[in-house]
Short mmCIF file of C-alpha atoms and ligand atoms in Angstrom, two decimals:
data_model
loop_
_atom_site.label_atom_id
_atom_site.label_comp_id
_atom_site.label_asym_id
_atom_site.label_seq_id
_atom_site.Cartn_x
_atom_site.Cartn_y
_atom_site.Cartn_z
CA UNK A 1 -26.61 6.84 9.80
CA UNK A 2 -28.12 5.78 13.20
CA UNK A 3 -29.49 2.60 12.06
CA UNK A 4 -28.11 -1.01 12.85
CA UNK A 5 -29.64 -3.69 10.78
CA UNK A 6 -31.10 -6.17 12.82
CA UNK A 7 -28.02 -8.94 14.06
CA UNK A 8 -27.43 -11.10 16.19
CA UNK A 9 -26.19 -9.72 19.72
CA UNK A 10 -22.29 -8.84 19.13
CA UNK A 11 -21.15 -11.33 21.39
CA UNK A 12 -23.19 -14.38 19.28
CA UNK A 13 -21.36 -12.77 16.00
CA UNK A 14 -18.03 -12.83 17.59
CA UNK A 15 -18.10 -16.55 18.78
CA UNK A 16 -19.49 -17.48 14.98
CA UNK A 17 -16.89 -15.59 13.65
CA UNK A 18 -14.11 -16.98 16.08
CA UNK A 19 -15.48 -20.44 15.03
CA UNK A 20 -15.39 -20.55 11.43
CA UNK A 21 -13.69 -17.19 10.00
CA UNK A 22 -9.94 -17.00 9.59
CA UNK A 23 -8.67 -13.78 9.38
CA UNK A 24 -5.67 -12.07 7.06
CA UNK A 25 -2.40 -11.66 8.99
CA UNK A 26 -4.42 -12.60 12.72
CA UNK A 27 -3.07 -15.34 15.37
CA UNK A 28 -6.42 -16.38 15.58
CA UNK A 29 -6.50 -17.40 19.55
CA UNK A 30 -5.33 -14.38 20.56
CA UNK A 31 -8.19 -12.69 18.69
CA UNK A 32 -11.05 -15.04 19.83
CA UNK A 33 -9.65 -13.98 23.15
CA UNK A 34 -9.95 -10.24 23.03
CA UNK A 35 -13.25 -10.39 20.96
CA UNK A 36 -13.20 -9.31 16.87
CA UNK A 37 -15.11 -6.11 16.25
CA UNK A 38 -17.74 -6.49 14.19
CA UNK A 39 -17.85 -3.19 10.95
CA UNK A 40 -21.64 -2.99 9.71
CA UNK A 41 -21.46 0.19 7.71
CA UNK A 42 -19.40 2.75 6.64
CA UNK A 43 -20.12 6.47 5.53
CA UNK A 44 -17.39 9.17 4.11
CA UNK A 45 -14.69 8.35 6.73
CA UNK A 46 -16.61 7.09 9.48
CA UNK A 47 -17.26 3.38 10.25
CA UNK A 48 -20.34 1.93 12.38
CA UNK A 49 -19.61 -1.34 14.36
CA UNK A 50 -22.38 -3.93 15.73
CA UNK A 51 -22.66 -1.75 18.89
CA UNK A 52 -23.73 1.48 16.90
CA UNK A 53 -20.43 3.00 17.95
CA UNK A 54 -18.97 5.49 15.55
CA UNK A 55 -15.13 4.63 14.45
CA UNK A 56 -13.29 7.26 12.35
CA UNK A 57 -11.50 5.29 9.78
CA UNK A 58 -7.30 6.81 9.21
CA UNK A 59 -6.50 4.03 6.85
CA UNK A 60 -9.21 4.46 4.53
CA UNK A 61 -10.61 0.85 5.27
CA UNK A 62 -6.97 -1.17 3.83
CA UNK A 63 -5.00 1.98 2.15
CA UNK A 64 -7.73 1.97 -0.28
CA UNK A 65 -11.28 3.90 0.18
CA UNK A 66 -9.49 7.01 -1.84
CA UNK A 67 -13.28 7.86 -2.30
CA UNK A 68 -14.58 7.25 0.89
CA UNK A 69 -17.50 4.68 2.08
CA UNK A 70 -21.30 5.45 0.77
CA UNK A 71 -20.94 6.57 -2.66
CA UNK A 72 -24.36 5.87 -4.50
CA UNK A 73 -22.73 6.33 -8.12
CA UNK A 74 -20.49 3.20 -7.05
CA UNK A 75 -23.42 0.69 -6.18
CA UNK A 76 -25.84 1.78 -9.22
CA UNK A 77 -23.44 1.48 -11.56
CA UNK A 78 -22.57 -2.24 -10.23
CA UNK A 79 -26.30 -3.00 -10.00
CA UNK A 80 -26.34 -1.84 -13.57
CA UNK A 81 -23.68 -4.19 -14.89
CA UNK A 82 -24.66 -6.90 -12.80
CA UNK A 83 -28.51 -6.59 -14.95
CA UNK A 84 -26.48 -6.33 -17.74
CA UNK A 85 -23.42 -8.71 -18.23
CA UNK A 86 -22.34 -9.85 -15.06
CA UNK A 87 -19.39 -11.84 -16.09
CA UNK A 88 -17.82 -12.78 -19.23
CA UNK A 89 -14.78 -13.85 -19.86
CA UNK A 90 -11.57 -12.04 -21.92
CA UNK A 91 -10.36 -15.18 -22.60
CA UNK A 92 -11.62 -16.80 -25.78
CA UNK A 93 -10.85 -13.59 -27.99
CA UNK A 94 -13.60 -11.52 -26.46
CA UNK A 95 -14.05 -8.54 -24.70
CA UNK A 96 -16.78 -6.19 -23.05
CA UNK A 97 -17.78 -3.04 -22.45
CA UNK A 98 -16.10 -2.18 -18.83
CA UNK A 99 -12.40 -3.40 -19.59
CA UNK A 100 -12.08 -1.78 -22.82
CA UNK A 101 -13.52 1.66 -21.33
CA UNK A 102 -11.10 0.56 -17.99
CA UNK A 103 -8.15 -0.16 -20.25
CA UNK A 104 -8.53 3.22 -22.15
CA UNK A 105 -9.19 5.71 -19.06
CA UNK A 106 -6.28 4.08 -16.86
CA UNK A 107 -3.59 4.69 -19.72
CA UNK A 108 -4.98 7.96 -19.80
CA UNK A 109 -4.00 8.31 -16.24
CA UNK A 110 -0.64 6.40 -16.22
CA UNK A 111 2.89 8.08 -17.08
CA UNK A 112 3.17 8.12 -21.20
CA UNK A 113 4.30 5.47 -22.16
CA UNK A 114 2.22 2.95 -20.10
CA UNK A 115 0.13 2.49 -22.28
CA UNK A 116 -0.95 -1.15 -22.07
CA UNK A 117 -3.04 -2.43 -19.25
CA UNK A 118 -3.37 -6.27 -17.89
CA UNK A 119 -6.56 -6.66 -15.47
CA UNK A 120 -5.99 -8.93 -12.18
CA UNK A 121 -8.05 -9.22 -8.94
CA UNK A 122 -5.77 -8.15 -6.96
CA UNK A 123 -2.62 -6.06 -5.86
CA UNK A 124 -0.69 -9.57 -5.05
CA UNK A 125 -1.90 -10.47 -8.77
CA UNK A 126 -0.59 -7.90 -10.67
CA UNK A 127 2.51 -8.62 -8.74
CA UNK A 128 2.63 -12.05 -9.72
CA UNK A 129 1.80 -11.08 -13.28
CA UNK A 130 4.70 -8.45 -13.67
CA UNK A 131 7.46 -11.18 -12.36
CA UNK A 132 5.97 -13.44 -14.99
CA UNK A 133 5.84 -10.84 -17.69
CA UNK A 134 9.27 -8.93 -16.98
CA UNK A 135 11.04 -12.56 -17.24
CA UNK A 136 9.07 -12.96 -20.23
CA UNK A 137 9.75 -10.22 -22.03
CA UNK A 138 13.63 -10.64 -21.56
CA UNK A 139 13.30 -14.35 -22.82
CA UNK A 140 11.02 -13.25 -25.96
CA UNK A 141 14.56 -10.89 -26.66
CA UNK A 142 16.54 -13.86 -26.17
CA UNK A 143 17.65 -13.17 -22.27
CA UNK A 144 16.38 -16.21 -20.75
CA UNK A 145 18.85 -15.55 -18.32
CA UNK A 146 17.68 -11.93 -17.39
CA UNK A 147 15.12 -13.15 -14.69
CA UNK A 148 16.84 -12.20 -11.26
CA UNK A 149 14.52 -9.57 -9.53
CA UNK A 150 16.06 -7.17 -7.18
CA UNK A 151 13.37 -5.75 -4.30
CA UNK A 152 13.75 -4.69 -1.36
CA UNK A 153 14.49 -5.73 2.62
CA UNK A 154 10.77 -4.92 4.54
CA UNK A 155 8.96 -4.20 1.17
CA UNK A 156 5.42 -5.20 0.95
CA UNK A 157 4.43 -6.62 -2.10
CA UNK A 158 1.26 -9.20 -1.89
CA UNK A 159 0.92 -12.26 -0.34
CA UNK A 160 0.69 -14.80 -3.09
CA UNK A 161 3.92 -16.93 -3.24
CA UNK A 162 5.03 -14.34 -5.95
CA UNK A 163 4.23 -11.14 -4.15
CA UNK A 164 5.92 -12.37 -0.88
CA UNK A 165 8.78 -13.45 -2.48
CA UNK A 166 9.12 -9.83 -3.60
CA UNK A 167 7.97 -8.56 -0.47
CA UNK A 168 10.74 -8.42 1.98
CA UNK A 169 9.42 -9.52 5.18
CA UNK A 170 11.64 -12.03 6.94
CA UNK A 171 8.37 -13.22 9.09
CA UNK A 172 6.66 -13.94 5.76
CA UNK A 173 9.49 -16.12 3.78
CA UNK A 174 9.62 -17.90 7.18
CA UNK A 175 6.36 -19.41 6.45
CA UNK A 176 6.14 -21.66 3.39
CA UNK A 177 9.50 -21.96 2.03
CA UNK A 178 10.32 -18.18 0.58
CA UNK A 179 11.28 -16.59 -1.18
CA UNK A 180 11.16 -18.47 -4.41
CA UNK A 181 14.72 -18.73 -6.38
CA UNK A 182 16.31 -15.13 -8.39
CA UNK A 183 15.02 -13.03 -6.12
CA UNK A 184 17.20 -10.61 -4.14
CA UNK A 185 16.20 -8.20 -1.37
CA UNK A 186 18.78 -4.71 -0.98
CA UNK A 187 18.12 -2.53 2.09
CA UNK A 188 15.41 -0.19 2.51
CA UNK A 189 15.82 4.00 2.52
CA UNK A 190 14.50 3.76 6.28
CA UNK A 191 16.47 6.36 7.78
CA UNK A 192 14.97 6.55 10.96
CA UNK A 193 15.61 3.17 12.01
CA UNK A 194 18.77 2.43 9.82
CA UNK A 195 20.35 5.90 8.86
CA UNK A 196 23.05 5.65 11.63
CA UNK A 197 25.26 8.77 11.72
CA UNK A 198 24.49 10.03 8.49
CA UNK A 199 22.63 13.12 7.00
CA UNK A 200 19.23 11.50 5.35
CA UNK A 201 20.17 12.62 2.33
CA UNK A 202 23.90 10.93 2.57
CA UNK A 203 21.58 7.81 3.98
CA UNK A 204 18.99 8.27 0.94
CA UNK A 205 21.84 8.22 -1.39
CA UNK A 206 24.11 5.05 -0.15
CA UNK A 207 20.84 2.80 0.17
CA UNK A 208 20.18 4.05 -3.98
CA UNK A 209 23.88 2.98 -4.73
CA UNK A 210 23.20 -0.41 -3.36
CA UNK A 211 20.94 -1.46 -6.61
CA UNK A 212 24.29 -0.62 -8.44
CA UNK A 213 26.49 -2.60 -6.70
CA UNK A 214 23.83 -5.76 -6.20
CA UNK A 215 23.51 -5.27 -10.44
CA UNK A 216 27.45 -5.10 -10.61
CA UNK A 217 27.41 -8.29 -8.33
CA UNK A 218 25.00 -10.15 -10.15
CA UNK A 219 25.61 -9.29 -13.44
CA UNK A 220 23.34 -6.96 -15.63
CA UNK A 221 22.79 -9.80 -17.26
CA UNK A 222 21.21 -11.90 -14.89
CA UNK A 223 18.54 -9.20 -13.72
CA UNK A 224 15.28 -9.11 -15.29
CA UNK A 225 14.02 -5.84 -12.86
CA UNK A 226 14.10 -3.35 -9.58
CA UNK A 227 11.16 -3.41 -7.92
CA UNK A 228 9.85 -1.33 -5.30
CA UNK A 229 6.93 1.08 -3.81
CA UNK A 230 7.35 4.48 -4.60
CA UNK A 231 6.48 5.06 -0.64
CA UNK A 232 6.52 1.52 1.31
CA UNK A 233 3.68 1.25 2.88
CA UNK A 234 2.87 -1.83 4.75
CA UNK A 235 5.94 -1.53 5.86
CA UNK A 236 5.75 1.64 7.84
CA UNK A 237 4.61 4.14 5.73
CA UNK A 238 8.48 4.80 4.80
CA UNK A 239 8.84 8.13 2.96
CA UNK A 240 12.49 7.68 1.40
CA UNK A 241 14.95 11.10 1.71
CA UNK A 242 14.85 13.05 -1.06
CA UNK A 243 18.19 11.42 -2.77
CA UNK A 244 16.78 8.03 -2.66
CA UNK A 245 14.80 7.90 -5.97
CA UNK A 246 16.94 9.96 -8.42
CA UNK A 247 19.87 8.07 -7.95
CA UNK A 248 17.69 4.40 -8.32
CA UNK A 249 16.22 6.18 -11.57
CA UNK A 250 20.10 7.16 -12.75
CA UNK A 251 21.08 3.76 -12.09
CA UNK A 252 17.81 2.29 -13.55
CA UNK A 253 18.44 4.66 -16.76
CA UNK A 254 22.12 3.34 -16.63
CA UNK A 255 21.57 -0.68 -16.99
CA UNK A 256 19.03 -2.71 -19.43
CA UNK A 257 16.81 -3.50 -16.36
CA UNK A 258 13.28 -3.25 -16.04
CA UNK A 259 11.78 -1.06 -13.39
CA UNK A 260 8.47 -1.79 -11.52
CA UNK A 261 6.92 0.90 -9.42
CA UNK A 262 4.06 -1.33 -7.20
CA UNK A 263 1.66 1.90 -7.17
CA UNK A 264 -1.38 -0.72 -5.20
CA UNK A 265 -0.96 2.18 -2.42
CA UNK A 266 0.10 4.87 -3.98
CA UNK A 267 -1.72 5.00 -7.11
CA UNK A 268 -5.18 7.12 -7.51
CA UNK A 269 -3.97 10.14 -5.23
CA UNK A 270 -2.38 9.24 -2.34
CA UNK A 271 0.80 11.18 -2.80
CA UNK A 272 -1.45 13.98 -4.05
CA UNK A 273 -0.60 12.97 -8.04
CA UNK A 274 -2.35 10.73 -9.29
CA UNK A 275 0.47 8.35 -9.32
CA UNK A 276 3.31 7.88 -6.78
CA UNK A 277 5.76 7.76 -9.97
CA UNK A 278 4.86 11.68 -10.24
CA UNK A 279 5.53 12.90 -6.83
CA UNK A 280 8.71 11.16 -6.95
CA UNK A 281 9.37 11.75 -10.85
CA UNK A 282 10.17 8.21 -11.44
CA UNK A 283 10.09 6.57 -15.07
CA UNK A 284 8.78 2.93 -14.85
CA UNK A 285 8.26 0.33 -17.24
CA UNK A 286 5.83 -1.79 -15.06
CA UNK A 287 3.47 -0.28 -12.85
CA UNK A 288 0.78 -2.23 -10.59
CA UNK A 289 -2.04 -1.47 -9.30
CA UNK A 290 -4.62 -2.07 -7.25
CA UNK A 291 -7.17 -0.76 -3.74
CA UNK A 292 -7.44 2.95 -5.02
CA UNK A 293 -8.39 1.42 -8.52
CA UNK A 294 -11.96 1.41 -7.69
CA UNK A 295 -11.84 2.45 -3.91
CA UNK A 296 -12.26 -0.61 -2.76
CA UNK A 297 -15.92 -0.94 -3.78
CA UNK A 298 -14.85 -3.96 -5.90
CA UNK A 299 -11.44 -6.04 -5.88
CA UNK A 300 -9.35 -5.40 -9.09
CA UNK A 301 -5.90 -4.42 -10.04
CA UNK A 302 -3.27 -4.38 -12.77
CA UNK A 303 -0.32 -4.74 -14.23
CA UNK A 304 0.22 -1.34 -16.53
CA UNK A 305 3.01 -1.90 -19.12
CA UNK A 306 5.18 0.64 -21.82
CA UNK A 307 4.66 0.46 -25.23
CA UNK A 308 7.74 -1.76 -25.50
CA UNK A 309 6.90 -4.20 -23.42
CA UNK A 310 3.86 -4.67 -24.75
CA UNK A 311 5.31 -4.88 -28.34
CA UNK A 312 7.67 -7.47 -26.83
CA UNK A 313 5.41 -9.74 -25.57
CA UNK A 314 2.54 -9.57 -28.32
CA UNK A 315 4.76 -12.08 -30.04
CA UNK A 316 3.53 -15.00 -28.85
CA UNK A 317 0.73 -16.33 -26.29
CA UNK A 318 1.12 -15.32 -22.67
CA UNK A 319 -0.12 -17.93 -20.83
CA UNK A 320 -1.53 -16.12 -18.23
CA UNK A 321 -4.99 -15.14 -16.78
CA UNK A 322 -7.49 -14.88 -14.41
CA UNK A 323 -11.07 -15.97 -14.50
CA UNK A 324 -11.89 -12.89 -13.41
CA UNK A 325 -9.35 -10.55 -15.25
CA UNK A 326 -11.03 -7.63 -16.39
CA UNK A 327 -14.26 -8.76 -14.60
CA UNK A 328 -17.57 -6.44 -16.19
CA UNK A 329 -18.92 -5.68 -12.87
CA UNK A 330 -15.30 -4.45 -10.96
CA UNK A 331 -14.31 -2.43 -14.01
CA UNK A 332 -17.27 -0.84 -14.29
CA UNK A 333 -16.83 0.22 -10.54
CA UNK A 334 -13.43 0.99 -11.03
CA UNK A 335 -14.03 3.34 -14.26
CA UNK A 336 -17.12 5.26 -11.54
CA UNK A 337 -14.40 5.80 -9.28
CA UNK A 338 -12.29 7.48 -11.40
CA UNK A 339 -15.19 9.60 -12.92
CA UNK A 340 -16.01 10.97 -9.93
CA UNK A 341 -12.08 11.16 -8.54
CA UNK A 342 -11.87 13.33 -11.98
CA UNK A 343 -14.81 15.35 -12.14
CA UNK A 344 -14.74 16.22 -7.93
CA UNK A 345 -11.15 17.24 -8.33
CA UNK A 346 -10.94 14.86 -5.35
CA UNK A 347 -7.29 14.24 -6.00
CA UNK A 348 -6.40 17.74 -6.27
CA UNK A 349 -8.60 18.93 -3.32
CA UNK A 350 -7.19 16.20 -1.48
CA UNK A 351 -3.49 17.71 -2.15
CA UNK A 352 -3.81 21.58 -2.10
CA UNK A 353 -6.52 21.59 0.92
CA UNK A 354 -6.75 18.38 2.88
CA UNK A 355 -2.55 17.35 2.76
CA UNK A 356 -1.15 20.71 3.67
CA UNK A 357 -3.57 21.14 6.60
CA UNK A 358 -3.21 17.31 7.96
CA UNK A 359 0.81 18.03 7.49
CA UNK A 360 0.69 20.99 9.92
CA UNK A 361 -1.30 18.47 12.57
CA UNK A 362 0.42 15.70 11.87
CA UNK A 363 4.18 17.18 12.07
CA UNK A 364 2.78 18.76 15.99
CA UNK A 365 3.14 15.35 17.26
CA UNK A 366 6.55 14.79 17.22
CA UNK A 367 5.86 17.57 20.32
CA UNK A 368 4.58 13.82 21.75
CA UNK A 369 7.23 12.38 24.57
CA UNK A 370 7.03 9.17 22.70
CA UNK A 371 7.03 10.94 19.07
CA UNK A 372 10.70 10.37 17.38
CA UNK A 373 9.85 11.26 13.45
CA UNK A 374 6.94 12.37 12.45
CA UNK A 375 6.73 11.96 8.32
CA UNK A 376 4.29 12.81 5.49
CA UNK A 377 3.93 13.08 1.92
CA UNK A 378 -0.04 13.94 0.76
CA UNK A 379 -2.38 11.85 2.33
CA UNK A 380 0.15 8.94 4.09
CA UNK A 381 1.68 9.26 7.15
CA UNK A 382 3.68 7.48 10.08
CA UNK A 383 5.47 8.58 13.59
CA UNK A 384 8.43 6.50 14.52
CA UNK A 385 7.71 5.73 18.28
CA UNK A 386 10.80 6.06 20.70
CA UNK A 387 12.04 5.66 24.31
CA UNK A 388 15.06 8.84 23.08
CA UNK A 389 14.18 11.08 20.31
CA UNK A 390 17.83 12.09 20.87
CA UNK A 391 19.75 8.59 19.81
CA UNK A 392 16.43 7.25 17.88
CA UNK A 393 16.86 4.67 19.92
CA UNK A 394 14.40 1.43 19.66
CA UNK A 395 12.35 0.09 22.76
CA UNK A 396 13.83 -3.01 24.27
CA UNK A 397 10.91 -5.19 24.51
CA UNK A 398 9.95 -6.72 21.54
CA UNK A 399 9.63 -4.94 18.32
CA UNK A 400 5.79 -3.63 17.85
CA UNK A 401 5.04 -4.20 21.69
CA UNK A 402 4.57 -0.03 22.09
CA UNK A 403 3.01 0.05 18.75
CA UNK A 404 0.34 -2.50 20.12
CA UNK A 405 -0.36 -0.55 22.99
CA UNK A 406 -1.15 2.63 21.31
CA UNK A 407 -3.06 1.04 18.26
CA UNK A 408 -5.31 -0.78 20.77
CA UNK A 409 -5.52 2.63 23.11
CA UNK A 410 -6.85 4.38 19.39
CA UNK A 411 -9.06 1.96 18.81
CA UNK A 412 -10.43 1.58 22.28
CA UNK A 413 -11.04 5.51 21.41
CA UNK A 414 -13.04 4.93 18.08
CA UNK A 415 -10.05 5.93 15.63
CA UNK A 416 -8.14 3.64 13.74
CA UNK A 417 -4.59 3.89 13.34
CA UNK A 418 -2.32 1.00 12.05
CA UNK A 419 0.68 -0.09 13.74
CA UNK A 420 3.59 -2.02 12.00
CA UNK A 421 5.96 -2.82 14.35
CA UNK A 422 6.48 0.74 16.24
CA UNK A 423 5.27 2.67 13.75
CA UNK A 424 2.15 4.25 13.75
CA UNK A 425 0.98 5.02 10.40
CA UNK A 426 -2.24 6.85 8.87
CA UNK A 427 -3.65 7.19 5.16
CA UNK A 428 -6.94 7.95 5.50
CA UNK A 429 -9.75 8.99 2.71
CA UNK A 430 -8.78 11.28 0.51
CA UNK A 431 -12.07 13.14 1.03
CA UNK A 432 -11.77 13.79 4.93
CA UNK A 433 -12.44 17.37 6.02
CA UNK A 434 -9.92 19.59 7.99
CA UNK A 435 -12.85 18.88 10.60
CA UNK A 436 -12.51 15.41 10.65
CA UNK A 437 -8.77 15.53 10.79
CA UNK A 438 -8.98 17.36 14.32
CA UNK A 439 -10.55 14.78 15.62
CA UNK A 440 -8.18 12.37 14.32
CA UNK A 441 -5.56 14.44 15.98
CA UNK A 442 -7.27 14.38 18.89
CA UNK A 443 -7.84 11.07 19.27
CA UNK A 444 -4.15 9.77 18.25
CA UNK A 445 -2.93 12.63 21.09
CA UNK A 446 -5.14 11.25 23.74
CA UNK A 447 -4.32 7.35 22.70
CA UNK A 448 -0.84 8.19 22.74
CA UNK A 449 -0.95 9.54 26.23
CA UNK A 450 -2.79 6.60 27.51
CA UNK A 451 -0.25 4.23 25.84
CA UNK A 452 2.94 6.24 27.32
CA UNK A 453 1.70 5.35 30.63
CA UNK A 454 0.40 2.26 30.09
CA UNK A 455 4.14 1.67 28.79
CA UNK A 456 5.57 3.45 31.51
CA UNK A 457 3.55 1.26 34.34
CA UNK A 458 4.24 -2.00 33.06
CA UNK A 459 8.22 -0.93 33.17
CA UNK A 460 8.52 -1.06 29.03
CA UNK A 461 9.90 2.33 28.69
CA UNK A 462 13.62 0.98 28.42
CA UNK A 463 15.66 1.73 25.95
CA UNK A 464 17.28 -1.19 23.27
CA UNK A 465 21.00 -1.27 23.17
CA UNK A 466 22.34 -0.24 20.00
CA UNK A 467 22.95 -3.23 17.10
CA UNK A 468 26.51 -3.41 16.28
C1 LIG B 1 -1.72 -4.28 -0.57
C2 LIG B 1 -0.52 -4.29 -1.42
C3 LIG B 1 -0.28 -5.33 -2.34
C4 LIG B 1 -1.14 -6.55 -2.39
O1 LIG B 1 -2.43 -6.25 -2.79
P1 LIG B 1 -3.61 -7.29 -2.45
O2 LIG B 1 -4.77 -6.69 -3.16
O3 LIG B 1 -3.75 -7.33 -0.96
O4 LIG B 1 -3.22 -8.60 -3.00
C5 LIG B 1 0.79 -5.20 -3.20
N1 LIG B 1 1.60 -4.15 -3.16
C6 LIG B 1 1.43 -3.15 -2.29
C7 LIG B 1 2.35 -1.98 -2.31
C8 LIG B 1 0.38 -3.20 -1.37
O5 LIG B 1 0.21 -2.23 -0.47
#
């Protein structure tokens, strides 16, 4: 674990890489300016940078090293495939090996009547393929009109134009025309930030009633499908209150409308089920998928569909595909990864041992002057940072400013812990030790500290006045 690979010094790396690499969701000058930090290996939870400093990794590399870094089975298995079929295609009525064994084990996993699995690249790809395949389905039935989608305000989602359509991120449809036309955005079950005066279960309840009266508005027979995460995650790590989700499932039940759970984050045990849809007993039609698929070790997703979609659509031709849907070598990874999730218990280890003792931690820190909510469910997690726990009042400086501070403060201190706007959120492996979460906790206390006084000196601890 203590070697480096030879490399160039850090400093050489980080000028090559500020000349020619563009990073995901980076303003690139400010990065070249601070310096990019250079990852050269990883091992259970703990990441090794170009220095030979040791990082402990909270959000399980991007929400989706369930299995944690350094798992042998993972790269002989894709050495394996790689001797033996590479790629082929599941285009020109052929298949292989990996996707049928894929297919079969992931409807084994998903709710009962998924049954039916569609194999993308990508979380943002399964996205895409869902809108594509819930309009479809409705205009096989002879709804061509049913193709409105209803998601949600801050939802994450994907970046393809698709998948940020969906996604409700004002910053994103700012860039490149979005969202795309029949798609409608209700408000999120954030009741930290939005609940107001009301009891989070009142809040939980009135956010559920607005799919009802956006269907009601639209007409039932405009809307093709409800989308949403079963926990939204890039958006803050959002658990909804407990009244959120049986009242959208009522109203889902209610209404011929499709329902899509986006399970990229939640899916293989990060709820401590296998599938979000379980911890929150939800019944969808459409699930994606994606990171926790196969850990990361190899990009893949997909779009998991019921028995009567799939009857629906095997009509006619779909035209629809990826080169590399289904791709031998990622399936094969993927299938490992649930193997060994499976046969290590890893999911239920995760949520009897490792959840109930990060939950205790984690809950401490809204002891933390600059701690307003402190919220988990299994193995995700986010604090709401705050100037007054008392009115949950915002900062005044610009939204994520705080958040900045401390996620640069925890990674200055080898941990890292995500920040979307002034939330602080962690979902780390699913195999970390109670051992490993101490020091964790320790970390995120210290970096916290460091950032309340950085915030303090530079005069930022001012509270926002309240939005009418
Ligand atoms: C990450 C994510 C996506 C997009 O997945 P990519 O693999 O990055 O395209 C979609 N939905 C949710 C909920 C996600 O967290």
């Amino acid at each position: 674990m203590s070697h480096i690979s030879n490399h160039l010094p850090t400093a050489e790396l980080q000028a090559l890489d500020a000349a020619h690499h563009l990073h995901p969701f980076t303003a690139e000058r400010r990065l070249a300016e601070k310096g990019v930090r250079v990852i050269t290996r990883a091992q259970g939870v703990w990441l090794t940078d170009s220095d030979g400093q040791k990082i402990i990794d909270g959000m399980a590399g991007l929400w989706c090293v369930n299995i944690g870094y350094g798992r042998e089975e993972l790269a002989d298995i894709a050495a394996r495939q790689m001797r033996e079929l590479p790629f082929y295609n599941t285009f020109f009525q052929t298949t292989h090996l990996p996707a049928i064994s894929l297919a079969e084990k992931v409807c084994e996993k998903t709710p009962q009547n998924l049954n039916h699995v569609f194999f993308v690249g990508s979380g943002s790809e399964a996205i895409d393929t869902s809108i594509r395949m819930v309009r479809t389905y409705w205009a096989i039935r002879g709804y061509s009109e049913k193709k409105a989608i209803i998601s949600r305000k801050n939802a994450y989602h994907g970046s393809t134009v698709g998948a940020a359509s969906l996604g409700g991120m004002t910053s994103m449809h700012e860039q490149g025309d979005l969202p795309i036309p029949n798609v409608h955005h209700i408000n999120q079950p954030d009741w930290w930030s939005e609940g107001g005066d009301l009891s989070p279960a009142e809040f939980g309840w009135a956010r559920a009633q607005e799919l009802e009266r956006t269907i009601n508005e639209l007409g039932e027979d405009r809307i093709a499908a409800f989308v949403a995460e079963p926990i939204q995650g890039a958006g803050g790590a959002i658990i909804p209150p407990e009244t959120y989700w049986p009242e959208i499932q009522r109203i889902c039940d209610a209404y011929e409308i499709l329902l899509i759970a986006d399970e990229v984050i939640c899916g293989f045990g990060r709820t401590g089920n296998w599938f979000g849809s379980e911890t929150f007993k939800i019944k969808p039609d459409v699930m994606t998928i994606a990171k926790g698929l196969s850990s990361g070790y190899q990009p893949i997703g997909g779009c998991v569909i019921s028995d009567d979609i799939a009857e629906v659509l095997g009509q006619q031709e779909f035209y629809h595909g990826y080169t590399y849907s289904g791709h031998p070598v990622a399936a094969a990874v993927a299938l490992e990864n649930i193997r060994l999730l499976e046969e290590e218990n890893i999911i239920g280890r995760a949520a009897n041992v490792v959840a109930p003792y990060l939950k205790e931690k984690w809950e401490e820190l809204e002891a933390h002057p600059m701690v307003g909510e402190a919220r988990i469910i299994g193995l995700i997690a986010s604090i709401a940072l705050t100037p007054d726990k008392e009115t949950r009042a915002k900062f005044a400086a610009a939204t994520g400013t705080s958040g900045e501070i401390v996620r640069d403060r925890c990674f200055a201190n080898n941990l890292v812990m995500r920040h979307v706007g002034d939330r602080m959120v962690i979902s780390p492996s699913l195999i970390i030790t109670p051992e490993e979460i101490d020091i964790v906790m320790s970390r995120a206390w210290q970096s916290l500290d460091e950032a309340e006084k950085i915030i303090k000196t530079r005069g930022l601890w001012k509270v926002a006045p309240p939005v009418c």
